[in-house]
């Protein structure tokens, strides 16, 4: 077993390495599951394991052989990483064609040519259809590893060509134990895990200082929009410069906290206990029913963001509805 495999993914790892040993690994795998569960890390370990020249059994890549060295230098000739280009949010048909051409070549070093596609749901429909043809008749050495937290956004035809591996969140105790080894204290681990809705890798990332600063900025801007809707468009633009879905995930936590303390007048059990006071104060200004309606809207936006819909428009709507909750519209007139 390799130490880079997360404890809650050991079983999946054992199954896959057994299939590799028996020469029965599927040509296309679809790794899916929630954000922050460790799908990408797992996919990379699997790619390394397939390309390593000496690994056997459930062991991971050896880290020593020529292939492993090339992987560490990001220059292995049999691995193709397909992700959206920096300036774009989608994976286009040209990129997929280049991948297909690559995958049809004979391996340069070992037995496999490996493609890592993530997030696979970012493929345009044309790109996905183009990949589909290859998934129907893959080259003998080809292994496609598709990674996504939104499998429903892939065409059903593509999904049906892949062996699906569902990566689930670990149980609470496993996650806390793992996080505690990486954070200051079990209490901090508990808090971070709660804020990340049980996703350990998100919890760890969120504990990072930059991340906290970004979260605080989003919170402040969101509070400002409630008072001044003319900020909606600039705010939405800022949030969607990178991946707007992160800001929306934070929002969904805060809104669910607001709904909880509006309904029960109790701050215990809040996702973001550090902001309990501010969230409670905002919750008092709005009615419960519209707050729940808004919560559904935010959760829908979290799901849709980064997909086919225009992310900025999506975030703008979420912010406009937010301002409207406080009786404010984009023109600055009071609704009532
Ligand atoms: Zn190796």
PDB file of N, CA and C in Angstrom, residues 176 178-193 195 200 203-208 212:
ATOM      1  N   UNK A 176     -11.347  13.159  11.130  1.00  0.00           N
ATOM      2  CA  UNK A 176     -10.760  13.958  12.216  1.00  0.00           C
ATOM      3  C   UNK A 176      -9.361  13.440  12.553  1.00  0.00           C
ATOM      4  N   UNK A 178      -7.260  11.911  10.585  1.00  0.00           N
ATOM      5  CA  UNK A 178      -6.355  12.281   9.487  1.00  0.00           C
ATOM      6  C   UNK A 178      -6.002  13.769   9.562  1.00  0.00           C
ATOM      7  N   UNK A 179      -7.015  14.596   9.823  1.00  0.00           N
ATOM      8  CA  UNK A 179      -6.781  16.051   9.880  1.00  0.00           C
ATOM      9  C   UNK A 179      -5.949  16.449  11.093  1.00  0.00           C
ATOM     10  N   UNK A 180      -6.196  15.784  12.218  1.00  0.00           N
ATOM     11  CA  UNK A 180      -5.485  16.131  13.451  1.00  0.00           C
ATOM     12  C   UNK A 180      -3.980  15.955  13.268  1.00  0.00           C
ATOM     13  N   UNK A 181      -3.587  14.963  12.444  1.00  0.00           N
ATOM     14  CA  UNK A 181      -2.155  14.767  12.181  1.00  0.00           C
ATOM     15  C   UNK A 181      -1.564  15.924  11.373  1.00  0.00           C
ATOM     16  N   UNK A 182      -2.415  16.750  10.808  1.00  0.00           N
ATOM     17  CA  UNK A 182      -1.948  17.823   9.931  1.00  0.00           C
ATOM     18  C   UNK A 182      -2.293  19.216  10.440  1.00  0.00           C
ATOM     19  N   UNK A 183      -2.966  19.264  11.565  1.00  0.00           N
ATOM     20  CA  UNK A 183      -3.377  20.566  12.094  1.00  0.00           C
ATOM     21  C   UNK A 183      -2.971  20.696  13.547  1.00  0.00           C
ATOM     22  N   UNK A 184      -3.207  21.894  14.100  1.00  0.00           N
ATOM     23  CA  UNK A 184      -2.707  22.191  15.447  1.00  0.00           C
ATOM     24  C   UNK A 184      -3.358  21.334  16.541  1.00  0.00           C
ATOM     25  N   UNK A 185      -4.632  21.065  16.415  1.00  0.00           N
ATOM     26  CA  UNK A 185      -5.311  20.348  17.501  1.00  0.00           C
ATOM     27  C   UNK A 185      -6.557  19.642  16.969  1.00  0.00           C
ATOM     28  N   UNK A 186      -7.050  18.646  17.732  1.00  0.00           N
ATOM     29  CA  UNK A 186      -8.290  17.969  17.319  1.00  0.00           C
ATOM     30  C   UNK A 186      -9.462  18.944  17.224  1.00  0.00           C
ATOM     31  N   UNK A 187      -9.488  19.957  18.098  1.00  0.00           N
ATOM     32  CA  UNK A 187     -10.592  20.929  18.059  1.00  0.00           C
ATOM     33  C   UNK A 187     -10.557  21.693  16.740  1.00  0.00           C
ATOM     34  N   UNK A 188      -9.354  22.126  16.359  1.00  0.00           N
ATOM     35  CA  UNK A 188      -9.236  22.851  15.094  1.00  0.00           C
ATOM     36  C   UNK A 188      -9.653  21.952  13.922  1.00  0.00           C
ATOM     37  N   UNK A 189      -9.249  20.690  14.008  1.00  0.00           N
ATOM     38  CA  UNK A 189      -9.613  19.728  12.956  1.00  0.00           C
ATOM     39  C   UNK A 189     -11.130  19.579  12.869  1.00  0.00           C
ATOM     40  N   UNK A 190     -11.766  19.483  14.030  1.00  0.00           N
ATOM     41  CA  UNK A 190     -13.234  19.367  14.072  1.00  0.00           C
ATOM     42  C   UNK A 190     -13.906  20.569  13.411  1.00  0.00           C
ATOM     43  N   UNK A 191     -13.434  21.768  13.769  1.00  0.00           N
ATOM     44  CA  UNK A 191     -14.030  22.984  13.217  1.00  0.00           C
ATOM     45  C   UNK A 191     -13.848  23.056  11.706  1.00  0.00           C
ATOM     46  N   UNK A 192     -12.606  22.781  11.272  1.00  0.00           N
ATOM     47  CA  UNK A 192     -12.319  22.870   9.842  1.00  0.00           C
ATOM     48  C   UNK A 192     -13.165  21.863   9.067  1.00  0.00           C
ATOM     49  N   UNK A 193     -13.322  20.675   9.636  1.00  0.00           N
ATOM     50  CA  UNK A 193     -14.091  19.625   8.957  1.00  0.00           C
ATOM     51  C   UNK A 193     -15.559  20.013   8.850  1.00  0.00           C
ATOM     52  N   UNK A 195     -16.762  23.075   8.760  1.00  0.00           N
ATOM     53  CA  UNK A 195     -16.914  24.132   7.759  1.00  0.00           C
ATOM     54  C   UNK A 195     -16.820  23.580   6.345  1.00  0.00           C
ATOM     55  N   UNK A 200     -12.326  16.223   3.906  1.00  0.00           N
ATOM     56  CA  UNK A 200     -11.056  16.449   4.606  1.00  0.00           C
ATOM     57  C   UNK A 200     -10.061  17.304   3.823  1.00  0.00           C
ATOM     58  N   UNK A 203     -11.085  20.805   4.010  1.00  0.00           N
ATOM     59  CA  UNK A 203     -10.855  21.296   5.372  1.00  0.00           C
ATOM     60  C   UNK A 203      -9.403  21.713   5.536  1.00  0.00           C
ATOM     61  N   UNK A 204      -8.508  20.892   5.011  1.00  0.00           N
ATOM     62  CA  UNK A 204      -7.087  21.184   5.137  1.00  0.00           C
ATOM     63  C   UNK A 204      -6.720  22.432   4.338  1.00  0.00           C
ATOM     64  N   UNK A 205      -7.245  22.517   3.128  1.00  0.00           N
ATOM     65  CA  UNK A 205      -6.955  23.677   2.287  1.00  0.00           C
ATOM     66  C   UNK A 205      -7.506  24.948   2.918  1.00  0.00           C
ATOM     67  N   UNK A 206      -8.680  24.820   3.511  1.00  0.00           N
ATOM     68  CA  UNK A 206      -9.317  26.001   4.090  1.00  0.00           C
ATOM     69  C   UNK A 206      -8.583  26.497   5.326  1.00  0.00           C
ATOM     70  N   UNK A 207      -7.836  25.595   5.952  1.00  0.00           N
ATOM     71  CA  UNK A 207      -7.089  25.997   7.135  1.00  0.00           C
ATOM     72  C   UNK A 207      -5.894  26.868   6.744  1.00  0.00           C
ATOM     73  N   UNK A 208      -5.573  26.798   5.487  1.00  0.00           N
ATOM     74  CA  UNK A 208      -4.454  27.574   4.979  1.00  0.00           C
ATOM     75  C   UNK A 208      -4.750  29.080   5.057  1.00  0.00           C
ATOM     76  N   UNK A 212      -8.096  31.474   4.085  1.00  0.00           N
ATOM     77  CA  UNK A 212      -8.887  32.197   5.091  1.00  0.00           C
ATOM     78  C   UNK A 212      -9.088  33.650   4.687  1.00  0.00           C
TER      79      UNK A 212
END
